[in-house]
Amino acid sequence: MASISVHAVPLHRPCLTQAHARPTTRNLRKSKPNEDFPALRFGGGDATTYTRLPQRDGFVEPTHHSPNEVKLSDVPTTPENGYPLVDDSSIEDEDQVFGEMPLKIDYGEFEDFDEDPDSGGVLGFEDEEVEVEVKEKGVPAVMRCFDQTKIYVKAGDGGNGVVAFRREKYVPLGGPSGGDGGRGGVFIWRKNIHFRAGRGSHGQGRNQHGAKGEDVVVKVAPGTVIRESAVEGEEGKVLLELLHPGQRALLLPGGRGGRGNASFKTGTNKVPTIAENGEEGAEMWLELELKLVADVGIVGAPNAGKSTLLSVISAAQPTIANYPFTTLLPNLGVVSFDYDATMVVADLPGLLEGAHRGFGLGHEFLRHTERCTVLIHVIDGSGQQPEYEYDAIRLELELFNPELSEKPFVVAYNKMDLPEAYEKWSSFKKSLLARGIEPFCMSAANRQGTNEVALAAFKLLQKTTEVNDSAEGLVMEPVNLNHVADLVHKQRNTPINEFEISCDGNTRTWNVAGGGIQRFVQMTNWQYAESMRRFQHVLEACGVNKSLVKLGVKEGDRVVVGEMEMVWEGAKDKA
Ligand SMILES: Nc1nc2c(ncn2[C@@H]2O[C@H](COP(=O)(O)OP(=O)(O)OP(=O)(O)O)[C@@H](O)[C@H]2O)c(=O)[nH]1
Ligand SMILES: [Mg+2]
């Protein structure tokens, strides 16, 4: 028998698009060293960048050094605004200093798959044909990756047992020697979305058991959620979540090999002419969804400066532009602090009111925030009503999933370099302090105040992780990742005398349903005369006949057990 299992493999980055790794060693805090605020390092950062919509007419890219701008360095530190002064003038142009590193894209264990029109995409990369097709639909090239897919998995069928007898020169009446079926070779449809474990080989004479099949392992990225396929628009039940690299779960156990006639030898039947079919492997459609596994998620209204913040605190280079929904898919960046401390930060697309109902990019990215441990709320201080913007975002998160609003968060009031933002800062701060939240202010574009925001998020992350770790330590319960296989196994091993009978009065058809009895029918090899006798005996012994009689079966009625259809005979009726 061959089984299907899923295995989370470490990936370069969790989403399947280009990865930028651009190690630099800028120090953003040259002008104000502080023991409590270790400088950010930009080492070994992984980042994904996606695409941008075409620039809309009427939008003008602002220059950050217009005469109206107030530089943070011009703003005195007052007890009221509490804003730390950072002179950024000494920051060197990173491109000048470090130049471009060649792109190193590590696609890990992923293989090429075709897209299935019904599947909504597959986890992997498309081939040429699909690429052309999607381009025609006007989807930007960089969006052609999937983080949701539907796959079909089937465990291998067991091999059939055989009927054979020992015939050797000096052993004229040798006993039965039919071997049991076993597991067979692997077969994976690489260019498709079907994963099938190979069937076991059939048994052979001389008590040779069939070869067992190799297991099929479907490799997925950490952060993959595996669901039963949706039925009638309803989201399927979550079966598994593979969060950590190296986790492995057995999904579908392979079918048992059928027994050969040597296994049927008894004291009263020394020459059995019966053997079983191999058990069919279980099969199902699954939906895989890759959720981000970022430590920190940057959320906020469109155009608030989320991507700008990520580009400043990490080596990621997301597209930044002065129009809403520049970011369509999450960007990832690694923020490295001294003392070997790093965190993965995700810049998420802008949230709009109604996002929880799917408005804007809605569900598409709200689900990504579910995995982040800490959130950074970026507020556009130059907006009309920053407080309202803050409340609206919090409400959206809560409406989508109350757990999101319970995550620890940092509020970062952005665009302090603009007078309209600077003017509203103190009232914003006051209002949040009144609710017990201490907001930060920053000018992401000028790289001022961003270190403090990143560090606050990091400290919250550390605190939360410690609490979670100690809570997990108390429970100490190992997670059983094989529960799907266990369930399949349990269903298949239902006792043979546990069944349900239903009757279709119009066609006079009786259906006998039960895991054990159906499995028995499937494994019965009807080419042997003894099989029918054995089956009749089982129907009698496990109470099917008795129950049918009790329920009023009549001569000529049809009785269906699995794939076996029989006609009830009068003689049995009287019995
Ligand atoms: N003046 C000023 N402009 C900023 C600041 N931060 C970001 N911006 C500008 O605001 C605009 C939007 O910035 P993004 O970083 O793309 O904003 P976003 O939140 O990622 O936007 P979406 O991806 O569309 O949700 C860009 O033109 C940035 O240059 C800031 O601190 N000061
Ligand atoms: Mg953005």
Coordinates of C-alpha atoms and ligand atoms in Angstrom, one line a residue:
M1 CA 0.0 0.0 0.0
A2 CA 1.2 3.5 -0.7
S3 CA 0.2 6.5 1.2
I4 CA 0.0 10.3 0.6
S5 CA 1.6 12.6 3.0
V6 CA 2.3 16.3 3.1
H7 CA 5.6 17.8 4.1
A8 CA 6.3 21.4 4.9
V9 CA 9.7 22.3 3.4
P10 CA 11.7 25.3 4.3
L11 CA 11.4 27.9 1.6
H12 CA 13.4 30.9 0.7
R13 CA 10.2 32.9 1.1
P14 CA 6.6 31.9 1.5
C15 CA 5.1 33.2 -1.7
L16 CA 6.0 32.1 -5.1
T17 CA 7.3 35.1 -6.8
Q18 CA 10.6 36.8 -7.2
A19 CA 12.8 37.1 -4.2
H20 CA 15.1 40.0 -3.7
A21 CA 18.0 39.5 -1.3
R22 CA 20.1 42.5 -1.0
P23 CA 22.4 42.6 2.0
T24 CA 23.5 46.1 3.0
T25 CA 24.9 47.5 6.2
R26 CA 23.4 50.9 6.5
N27 CA 23.1 52.4 9.9
L28 CA 20.1 54.7 10.1
R29 CA 20.9 56.0 13.5
K30 CA 24.3 57.3 13.0
S31 CA 23.3 60.7 14.4
K32 CA 21.7 59.5 17.6
P33 CA 23.2 56.3 19.0
N34 CA 21.1 54.8 21.8
E35 CA 21.9 51.7 23.9
D36 CA 18.2 50.8 24.1
F37 CA 17.7 51.2 20.4
P38 CA 20.1 49.0 18.5
A39 CA 20.7 50.0 15.0
L40 CA 18.9 48.1 12.3
R41 CA 21.0 45.9 10.1
F42 CA 19.9 45.1 6.7
G43 CA 21.6 41.7 6.4
G44 CA 20.4 38.8 4.5
G45 CA 17.0 40.2 4.0
D46 CA 14.4 38.2 2.0
A47 CA 11.8 40.2 0.3
T48 CA 9.1 39.7 -2.3
T49 CA 7.9 42.5 -4.5
Y50 CA 5.0 42.3 -6.8
T51 CA 3.4 44.7 -9.1
R52 CA 1.8 48.0 -9.4
L53 CA -1.2 49.3 -11.3
P54 CA -0.5 51.7 -14.1
Q55 CA -0.3 55.3 -12.8
R56 CA -3.6 57.0 -12.8
D57 CA -4.0 60.3 -14.5
G58 CA -4.1 63.2 -12.2
F59 CA -1.8 61.7 -9.6
V60 CA 1.4 63.6 -9.0
E61 CA 4.3 62.0 -7.3
P62 CA 5.2 64.3 -4.5
T63 CA 8.8 65.5 -3.9
H64 CA 9.6 65.0 -0.3
H65 CA 11.5 68.2 -0.1
S66 CA 9.0 70.7 -1.2
P67 CA 9.2 74.2 0.5
N68 CA 6.0 73.3 2.5
E69 CA 7.6 70.4 4.1
V70 CA 8.7 70.5 7.7
K71 CA 11.7 68.3 8.3
L72 CA 11.5 66.3 11.5
S73 CA 14.9 67.6 12.3
D74 CA 13.4 71.1 12.3
V75 CA 10.8 70.1 14.8
P76 CA 11.9 70.7 18.3
T77 CA 11.5 67.9 20.8
T78 CA 8.9 68.9 23.2
P79 CA 7.4 67.0 26.1
E80 CA 4.1 67.3 24.3
N81 CA 5.0 65.7 21.0
G82 CA 7.8 63.7 22.5
Y83 CA 9.2 63.2 19.0
P84 CA 12.9 62.2 19.0
L85 CA 15.1 64.3 16.7
V86 CA 17.0 62.3 14.2
D87 CA 19.3 64.0 11.8
D88 CA 19.3 61.9 8.7
S89 CA 21.5 64.0 6.6
S90 CA 24.5 61.7 7.0
I91 CA 22.8 58.7 5.5
E92 CA 24.6 57.7 2.3
D93 CA 23.0 56.6 -0.8
E94 CA 22.8 52.8 -0.4
D95 CA 23.1 52.1 -4.1
Q96 CA 26.3 54.1 -4.3
V97 CA 27.7 52.4 -1.3
F98 CA 26.7 48.8 -1.9
G99 CA 25.6 48.6 -5.4
E100 CA 23.2 45.9 -6.7
M101 CA 23.6 42.3 -5.7
P102 CA 22.7 39.8 -8.4
L103 CA 19.3 38.3 -7.8
K104 CA 19.4 34.9 -6.3
I105 CA 16.1 33.1 -6.7
D106 CA 15.8 29.9 -4.9
Y107 CA 12.7 28.1 -5.9
G108 CA 13.4 25.2 -3.5
E109 CA 11.5 22.1 -4.1
F110 CA 8.8 23.5 -6.3
E111 CA 8.0 21.9 -9.6
D112 CA 6.3 23.1 -12.7
F113 CA 2.6 22.5 -12.9
D114 CA -0.1 23.2 -15.4
E115 CA -3.0 25.2 -14.4
D116 CA -6.3 23.4 -14.4
P117 CA -9.2 25.5 -15.6
D118 CA -11.4 24.3 -12.8
S119 CA -8.9 24.5 -10.0
G120 CA -8.4 28.2 -9.7
G121 CA -4.6 27.7 -10.0
V122 CA -2.0 25.5 -8.6
L123 CA 0.8 25.9 -6.2
G124 CA 3.7 26.3 -8.4
F125 CA 4.8 28.1 -11.5
E126 CA 3.0 28.1 -14.8
D127 CA 4.3 26.9 -18.0
E128 CA 4.6 28.9 -21.2
E129 CA 1.2 28.1 -22.5
V130 CA -0.7 29.4 -19.4
E131 CA 1.5 32.4 -19.3
V132 CA 0.4 33.5 -22.7
E133 CA -3.2 32.9 -21.8
V134 CA -3.0 35.0 -18.6
K135 CA -1.2 37.8 -20.3
E136 CA -4.0 38.0 -22.8
K137 CA -6.4 38.5 -19.9
G138 CA -4.4 41.6 -18.9
V139 CA -3.0 40.3 -15.6
P140 CA 0.3 41.8 -14.8
A141 CA 3.1 39.2 -15.2
V142 CA 4.3 39.4 -11.7
M143 CA 0.8 38.5 -10.3
R144 CA 0.9 35.1 -11.9
C145 CA 1.6 33.2 -8.8
F146 CA -0.8 31.3 -6.6
D147 CA -1.2 30.9 -3.0
Q148 CA -4.4 28.9 -3.2
T149 CA -4.8 25.6 -5.1
K150 CA -7.0 22.5 -5.4
I151 CA -5.4 19.1 -5.7
Y152 CA -6.6 15.6 -6.1
V153 CA -4.9 13.0 -4.0
K154 CA -5.3 9.2 -4.1
A155 CA -3.5 6.7 -2.1
G156 CA -2.3 3.6 -3.9
D157 CA -4.5 0.5 -4.2
G158 CA -3.2 -2.6 -2.6
G159 CA -2.0 -5.4 -5.0
N160 CA -4.2 -8.4 -5.4
G161 CA -3.5 -11.7 -3.7
V162 CA -3.2 -14.8 -6.0
V163 CA -4.2 -18.4 -5.9
A164 CA -1.3 -20.8 -6.4
F165 CA -0.2 -24.2 -5.3
R166 CA 3.2 -25.6 -4.6
R167 CA 4.2 -28.0 -7.4
E168 CA 7.7 -29.4 -7.0
K169 CA 9.3 -32.6 -8.1
Y170 CA 9.3 -34.4 -4.7
V171 CA 6.3 -32.5 -3.3
P172 CA 3.4 -33.8 -5.4
L173 CA 0.6 -32.4 -3.2
G174 CA 2.1 -29.1 -2.1
G175 CA -0.1 -26.7 -0.3
P176 CA -1.4 -23.3 -1.3
S177 CA 1.4 -20.8 -2.1
G178 CA -0.4 -17.7 -3.4
G179 CA 1.3 -14.6 -2.0
D180 CA -0.4 -11.5 -0.8
G181 CA -0.5 -8.4 -2.9
G182 CA 1.7 -5.5 -1.8
R183 CA 2.5 -2.0 -2.7
G184 CA 3.5 -0.9 -6.1
G185 CA 5.5 1.9 -7.8
V186 CA 4.8 5.6 -7.6
F187 CA 3.0 7.5 -10.2
I188 CA 2.7 11.3 -10.0
W189 CA 1.2 13.3 -12.8
R190 CA 3.8 16.0 -12.6
K191 CA 2.2 18.2 -15.2
N192 CA -1.1 18.2 -13.5
I193 CA -2.8 18.6 -10.2
H194 CA -3.3 15.0 -9.5
F195 CA -1.1 13.1 -7.0
R196 CA -1.5 9.4 -7.0
A197 CA 0.5 6.9 -5.1
G198 CA 1.2 3.8 -7.1
R199 CA -0.7 0.6 -6.6
G200 CA 0.9 -2.4 -4.9
S201 CA 2.1 -5.2 -7.1
H202 CA 0.1 -8.4 -7.1
G203 CA 1.3 -11.4 -5.1
Q204 CA 2.9 -14.3 -6.9
G205 CA 3.3 -18.1 -6.4
R206 CA 5.9 -19.5 -4.0
N207 CA 4.4 -17.3 -1.3
Q208 CA 6.0 -14.3 -2.9
H209 CA 4.3 -11.1 -1.7
G210 CA 3.8 -8.2 -4.1
A211 CA 6.2 -5.3 -3.8
K212 CA 5.0 -2.4 -1.7
G213 CA 4.4 1.0 -3.3
E214 CA 6.4 4.1 -2.5
D215 CA 4.6 6.9 -0.8
V216 CA 3.9 10.1 -2.5
V217 CA 5.0 13.2 -0.6
V218 CA 3.5 16.5 -1.6
K219 CA 5.8 19.3 -0.5
V220 CA 4.3 22.5 0.6
A221 CA 5.6 25.7 2.0
P222 CA 5.3 26.3 5.8
G223 CA 2.1 28.1 6.5
T224 CA 0.0 25.9 4.3
V225 CA -3.5 25.2 5.4
I226 CA -5.1 22.0 4.0
R227 CA -8.9 21.9 3.7
E228 CA -11.4 19.4 2.4
S229 CA -12.6 20.7 -0.9
A230 CA -15.5 23.1 -0.7
V231 CA -19.0 21.7 -1.3
E232 CA -21.7 24.0 -2.8
G233 CA -19.9 27.2 -2.1
E234 CA -19.2 26.4 1.6
E235 CA -15.6 26.4 2.7
G236 CA -14.4 22.9 3.4
K237 CA -13.3 21.8 6.9
V238 CA -9.7 22.6 7.8
L239 CA -7.9 19.2 8.0
L240 CA -4.3 20.4 8.7
E241 CA -2.1 23.3 9.2
L242 CA 1.6 22.9 8.5
L243 CA 3.2 25.9 10.0
H244 CA 6.8 24.8 10.7
P245 CA 9.5 23.6 8.3
G246 CA 10.0 19.9 8.6
Q247 CA 6.5 19.1 9.7
R248 CA 5.1 16.0 8.0
A249 CA 1.5 14.7 8.0
L250 CA 0.2 11.4 6.8
L251 CA -3.0 12.2 4.8
L252 CA -4.2 9.0 3.2
P253 CA -3.0 5.6 4.1
G254 CA -2.5 3.2 1.2
G255 CA -4.8 0.3 0.5
R256 CA -4.0 -3.0 2.1
G257 CA -2.7 -5.8 -0.2
G258 CA -5.2 -8.5 -0.9
R259 CA -4.5 -11.9 0.7
G260 CA -3.3 -14.8 -1.4
N261 CA -4.7 -18.3 -1.0
A262 CA -1.9 -19.3 1.4
S263 CA -3.6 -17.0 3.9
F264 CA -6.9 -18.8 3.6
K265 CA -5.6 -22.2 4.5
T266 CA -7.4 -23.7 7.5
G267 CA -7.7 -27.0 9.2
T268 CA -10.8 -27.9 7.2
N269 CA -9.8 -26.3 3.9
K270 CA -6.3 -27.3 3.0
V271 CA -6.7 -26.3 -0.7
P272 CA -8.4 -22.9 -0.7
T273 CA -9.1 -21.5 -4.2
I274 CA -9.7 -18.0 -3.1
A275 CA -7.7 -14.8 -3.0
E276 CA -8.6 -11.2 -2.3
N277 CA -8.4 -8.0 -4.4
G278 CA -6.1 -5.3 -3.0
E279 CA -7.9 -2.6 -1.0
E280 CA -8.6 0.6 -3.0
G281 CA -6.7 3.6 -1.8
A282 CA -8.7 6.4 -0.4
E283 CA -9.1 9.5 -2.6
M284 CA -10.1 13.1 -2.1
W285 CA -9.9 16.6 -3.4
L286 CA -8.0 19.0 -1.2
E287 CA -7.7 22.8 -1.1
L288 CA -4.3 24.1 -0.1
E289 CA -3.9 27.7 0.9
L290 CA -0.7 29.4 1.7
K291 CA -1.0 31.9 4.4
L292 CA 1.9 34.3 5.2
V293 CA 4.0 33.4 8.1
A294 CA 5.3 36.8 8.9
D295 CA 6.0 37.9 12.4
V296 CA 4.7 41.4 11.9
G297 CA 2.1 42.7 9.5
I298 CA 1.9 46.3 8.4
V299 CA -1.7 47.3 8.0
G300 CA -3.4 50.6 7.2
A301 CA -5.4 52.6 4.7
P302 CA -4.3 52.8 1.1
N303 CA -1.5 55.3 0.5
A304 CA -0.6 55.5 4.2
G305 CA 3.0 54.7 3.6
K306 CA 3.1 51.0 4.5
S307 CA 5.4 50.0 1.7
T308 CA 7.6 53.0 2.4
L309 CA 8.0 51.8 6.0
L310 CA 8.9 48.3 4.9
S311 CA 11.5 49.6 2.4
V312 CA 13.1 51.7 5.1
I313 CA 13.3 49.1 7.9
S314 CA 14.3 46.1 5.6
A315 CA 16.1 45.4 2.4
A316 CA 12.8 44.9 0.6
Q317 CA 12.1 47.1 -2.3
P318 CA 8.3 47.2 -2.7
T319 CA 6.8 49.6 -5.2
I320 CA 5.9 52.9 -3.6
A321 CA 3.6 55.3 -5.4
N322 CA 1.2 58.1 -4.6
Y323 CA -2.0 56.3 -5.4
P324 CA -4.1 53.8 -3.5
F325 CA -3.6 50.1 -4.0
T326 CA -0.1 50.2 -5.2
T327 CA 0.5 47.1 -3.3
L328 CA -1.7 44.3 -4.6
L329 CA 0.0 41.3 -2.9
P330 CA 1.9 41.2 0.3
N331 CA 5.6 42.2 0.3
L332 CA 7.9 40.6 2.7
G333 CA 11.1 41.9 4.3
V334 CA 13.4 40.7 6.9
V335 CA 14.3 43.2 9.6
S336 CA 17.6 42.4 11.4
F337 CA 18.6 43.9 14.7
D338 CA 21.8 43.5 16.5
Y339 CA 22.2 40.4 18.7
D340 CA 21.1 38.1 16.1
A341 CA 17.5 39.2 16.4
T342 CA 15.4 39.2 13.2
M343 CA 11.8 39.4 12.3
V344 CA 9.8 38.9 9.1
V345 CA 7.6 41.9 8.3
A346 CA 4.8 41.8 5.7
D347 CA 3.6 45.0 4.0
L348 CA 0.0 44.3 3.2
P349 CA -2.3 46.0 0.7
G350 CA -4.3 48.9 1.9
L351 CA -7.5 48.3 3.8
L352 CA -10.8 50.0 3.0
E353 CA -14.0 50.2 4.9
G354 CA -16.0 47.2 4.0
A355 CA -12.8 45.1 3.5
H356 CA -14.3 42.4 5.8
R357 CA -17.1 41.9 3.3
G358 CA -14.5 41.6 0.5
F359 CA -14.6 45.2 -0.5
G360 CA -11.4 46.5 -2.1
L361 CA -8.9 43.7 -1.9
G362 CA -10.8 42.6 1.2
H363 CA -10.5 38.9 2.2
E364 CA -7.5 38.4 -0.1
F365 CA -5.1 40.0 2.3
L366 CA -7.1 40.1 5.6
R367 CA -6.5 36.4 5.8
H368 CA -2.7 37.0 5.5
T369 CA -2.9 39.1 8.7
E370 CA -4.3 36.2 10.6
R371 CA -0.8 34.6 10.9
C372 CA 1.1 37.8 12.0
T373 CA 1.9 37.9 15.7
V374 CA 2.1 41.7 15.9
L375 CA 0.6 44.4 13.7
I376 CA 1.9 47.8 12.8
H377 CA -0.9 50.3 12.0
V378 CA 0.3 53.0 9.7
I379 CA -1.8 56.1 9.8
D380 CA -1.6 58.7 7.1
G381 CA -1.2 61.8 9.3
S382 CA -1.8 64.1 6.3
G383 CA -5.3 62.6 5.8
Q384 CA -8.4 64.5 6.7
Q385 CA -9.2 62.6 10.0
P386 CA -6.4 60.4 11.2
E387 CA -8.3 59.3 14.2
Y388 CA -11.3 58.2 12.1
E389 CA -8.9 56.3 9.8
Y390 CA -7.4 54.5 12.8
D391 CA -10.9 53.5 14.1
A392 CA -12.0 52.4 10.7
I393 CA -9.0 50.1 10.3
R394 CA -9.5 48.6 13.7
L395 CA -13.1 48.0 13.0
E396 CA -12.4 46.3 9.7
L397 CA -10.0 43.9 11.4
E398 CA -12.4 43.1 14.2
L399 CA -15.3 42.5 11.8
F400 CA -13.2 40.2 9.7
N401 CA -12.0 38.2 12.6
P402 CA -12.2 39.3 16.2
E403 CA -8.9 37.6 16.9
L404 CA -7.1 40.1 14.6
S405 CA -8.1 43.0 16.8
E406 CA -6.8 41.2 19.8
K407 CA -3.3 41.0 18.4
P408 CA -0.7 43.3 20.0
F409 CA -0.1 46.3 17.8
V410 CA 2.0 49.4 17.4
V411 CA 0.4 52.6 16.0
A412 CA 2.7 54.6 13.6
Y413 CA 1.5 58.0 12.7
N414 CA 3.2 58.8 9.3
K415 CA 4.1 61.7 7.1
M416 CA 5.2 63.9 10.0
D417 CA 7.3 65.9 7.5
L418 CA 4.1 67.3 6.1
P419 CA 2.7 70.3 7.9
E420 CA -0.9 69.0 7.8
A421 CA 0.3 65.8 9.5
Y422 CA 2.5 67.5 12.0
E423 CA -0.3 69.8 13.1
K424 CA -2.7 67.0 13.9
W425 CA -0.2 64.8 15.7
S426 CA -0.7 66.2 19.2
S427 CA -4.4 65.8 19.1
F428 CA -4.1 62.3 17.6
K429 CA -1.6 61.4 20.3
K430 CA -3.8 62.8 23.1
S431 CA -6.8 60.9 21.9
L432 CA -5.0 57.6 21.7
L433 CA -3.2 58.1 25.0
A434 CA -6.7 58.6 26.5
R435 CA -7.5 55.1 25.3
G436 CA -4.3 53.7 26.8
I437 CA -2.4 53.4 23.5
E438 CA 0.9 55.1 23.0
P439 CA 1.3 56.0 19.3
F440 CA 4.6 56.6 17.5
C441 CA 5.1 59.2 14.9
M442 CA 7.5 59.0 11.9
S443 CA 8.3 60.2 8.5
A444 CA 8.8 57.0 6.6
A445 CA 9.9 58.9 3.5
N446 CA 12.6 60.6 5.4
R447 CA 13.5 57.5 7.4
Q448 CA 12.9 59.3 10.7
G449 CA 11.2 57.6 13.6
T450 CA 11.0 54.3 11.7
N451 CA 13.6 52.5 13.9
E452 CA 11.5 53.2 17.0
V453 CA 8.4 51.7 15.3
A454 CA 10.3 48.6 14.2
L455 CA 11.9 48.1 17.6
A456 CA 8.6 48.6 19.4
A457 CA 7.1 45.9 17.2
F458 CA 10.1 43.6 17.8
K459 CA 9.8 44.0 21.6
L460 CA 6.1 43.2 21.4
L461 CA 6.9 40.2 19.2
Q462 CA 9.4 38.9 21.7
K463 CA 7.0 39.4 24.6
T464 CA 4.2 37.7 22.8
T465 CA 6.3 34.8 21.6
E466 CA 7.6 34.2 25.2
V467 CA 4.1 34.2 26.5
N468 CA 3.0 31.8 23.8
D469 CA 6.0 29.5 24.3
S470 CA 5.4 29.3 28.0
A471 CA 1.7 28.6 27.5
E472 CA 2.6 25.8 25.0
G473 CA 5.1 24.5 27.5
L474 CA 2.3 24.1 30.0
V475 CA 0.1 22.1 27.7
M476 CA 2.9 19.9 26.3
E477 CA 0.5 18.0 24.1
P478 CA 2.1 16.7 21.0
V479 CA 0.1 17.6 17.9
N480 CA -1.1 14.6 16.0
L481 CA -0.6 15.5 12.3
N482 CA -1.8 12.1 11.1
H483 CA -5.3 12.5 12.3
V484 CA -6.7 12.5 8.7
A485 CA -5.1 9.2 8.0
D486 CA -6.3 7.9 11.3
L487 CA -9.8 8.9 10.5
V488 CA -9.7 7.2 7.1
H489 CA -8.2 4.1 8.7
K490 CA -11.0 4.1 11.4
Q491 CA -13.7 4.4 8.8
R492 CA -12.3 1.6 6.8
N493 CA -12.0 -0.6 9.8
T494 CA -15.6 -0.2 10.9
P495 CA -16.7 -3.6 12.2
I496 CA -18.5 -5.6 9.5
N497 CA -21.6 -5.9 11.5
E498 CA -22.1 -2.2 11.7
F499 CA -24.2 -1.2 8.8
E500 CA -27.3 0.8 7.8
I501 CA -30.1 -0.4 5.5
S502 CA -32.3 1.9 3.4
C503 CA -34.9 1.0 1.0
D504 CA -36.1 2.7 -2.2
G505 CA -39.8 1.7 -2.3
N506 CA -40.2 2.6 -6.0
T507 CA -37.5 0.4 -7.3
R508 CA -37.7 -2.1 -4.5
T509 CA -33.9 -1.6 -3.9
W510 CA -32.3 -2.2 -0.5
N511 CA -29.0 -0.4 0.1
V512 CA -26.7 -1.8 2.7
A513 CA -24.1 0.8 3.7
G514 CA -21.2 0.2 6.2
G515 CA -17.5 0.8 6.0
G516 CA -16.6 -2.8 6.9
I517 CA -19.0 -4.6 4.7
Q518 CA -18.3 -2.3 1.7
R519 CA -14.6 -2.9 2.1
F520 CA -15.3 -6.6 2.2
V521 CA -17.2 -6.4 -1.1
Q522 CA -14.5 -4.3 -2.8
M523 CA -11.7 -6.7 -1.7
T524 CA -13.6 -9.8 -2.8
N525 CA -12.3 -11.3 -6.1
W526 CA -15.4 -12.6 -7.7
Q527 CA -13.6 -14.7 -10.3
Y528 CA -13.2 -17.4 -7.6
A529 CA -16.3 -19.6 -7.0
E530 CA -15.4 -19.7 -3.3
S531 CA -15.7 -16.0 -3.0
M532 CA -19.5 -16.0 -3.5
R533 CA -19.9 -18.7 -0.9
R534 CA -17.7 -16.7 1.6
F535 CA -19.7 -13.6 0.9
Q536 CA -23.1 -15.3 1.5
H537 CA -21.7 -16.7 4.7
V538 CA -20.6 -13.2 5.8
L539 CA -24.0 -11.7 5.0
E540 CA -25.6 -14.3 7.2
A541 CA -23.0 -14.1 10.0
C542 CA -23.0 -10.3 10.3
G543 CA -26.8 -10.1 10.4
V544 CA -27.5 -8.4 7.0
N545 CA -29.9 -11.2 5.9
K546 CA -31.7 -11.2 9.2
S547 CA -32.1 -7.4 9.2
L548 CA -33.4 -7.5 5.6
V549 CA -36.0 -10.0 6.5
K550 CA -37.0 -8.0 9.5
L551 CA -37.4 -4.9 7.4
G552 CA -39.7 -6.8 4.9
V553 CA -37.5 -7.8 1.9
K554 CA -39.5 -9.6 -0.8
E555 CA -38.5 -12.1 -3.4
G556 CA -37.2 -10.3 -6.5
D557 CA -36.1 -7.2 -4.5
R558 CA -32.6 -5.9 -5.3
V559 CA -30.0 -5.7 -2.6
V560 CA -27.0 -3.5 -3.1
V561 CA -23.8 -3.7 -1.0
G562 CA -21.0 -1.5 -2.4
E563 CA -20.6 -2.4 -6.0
M564 CA -22.3 -5.8 -5.6
E565 CA -25.9 -6.0 -6.7
M566 CA -28.0 -9.1 -5.9
V567 CA -31.6 -10.3 -6.2
W568 CA -33.3 -11.6 -3.1
E569 CA -34.5 -15.2 -3.6
G570 CA -37.6 -16.7 -2.1
A571 CA -35.8 -19.5 -0.4
K572 CA -34.0 -17.0 1.8
D573 CA -37.2 -15.1 2.5
K574 CA -38.6 -18.1 4.2
A575 CA -35.5 -18.7 6.2
Ligands
LIG1 N1 5.5 63.2 2.6 C1 5.6 61.9 2.9 N2 5.1 61.1 2.0 C2 5.2 59.8 2.3 C3 5.7 59.3 3.5 N3 5.6 57.9 3.5 C4 5.1 57.6 2.3 N4 4.8 58.7 1.6 C5 4.3 58.8 0.2 O1 3.0 58.3 0.3 C6 2.7 57.6 -1.0 C7 2.2 56.2 -0.6 O2 3.2 55.5 -0.1 P1 3.2 53.9 -0.1 O3 4.3 53.4 0.8 O4 3.1 53.4 -1.5 O5 1.8 53.7 0.6 P2 1.1 52.3 0.9 O6 0.4 52.4 2.3 O7 2.0 51.1 0.8 O8 0.0 52.3 -0.2 P3 -0.9 51.1 -0.8 O9 0.1 50.0 -1.2 O10 -1.5 51.7 -2.0 O11 -1.9 50.7 0.2 C8 4.0 57.6 -1.8 O12 3.9 58.6 -2.7 C9 5.0 57.8 -0.7 O13 6.2 58.5 -1.3 C10 6.1 60.2 4.5 O14 6.6 59.9 5.5 N5 6.1 61.5 4.1
MG2 MG 2.0 49.6 -0.6

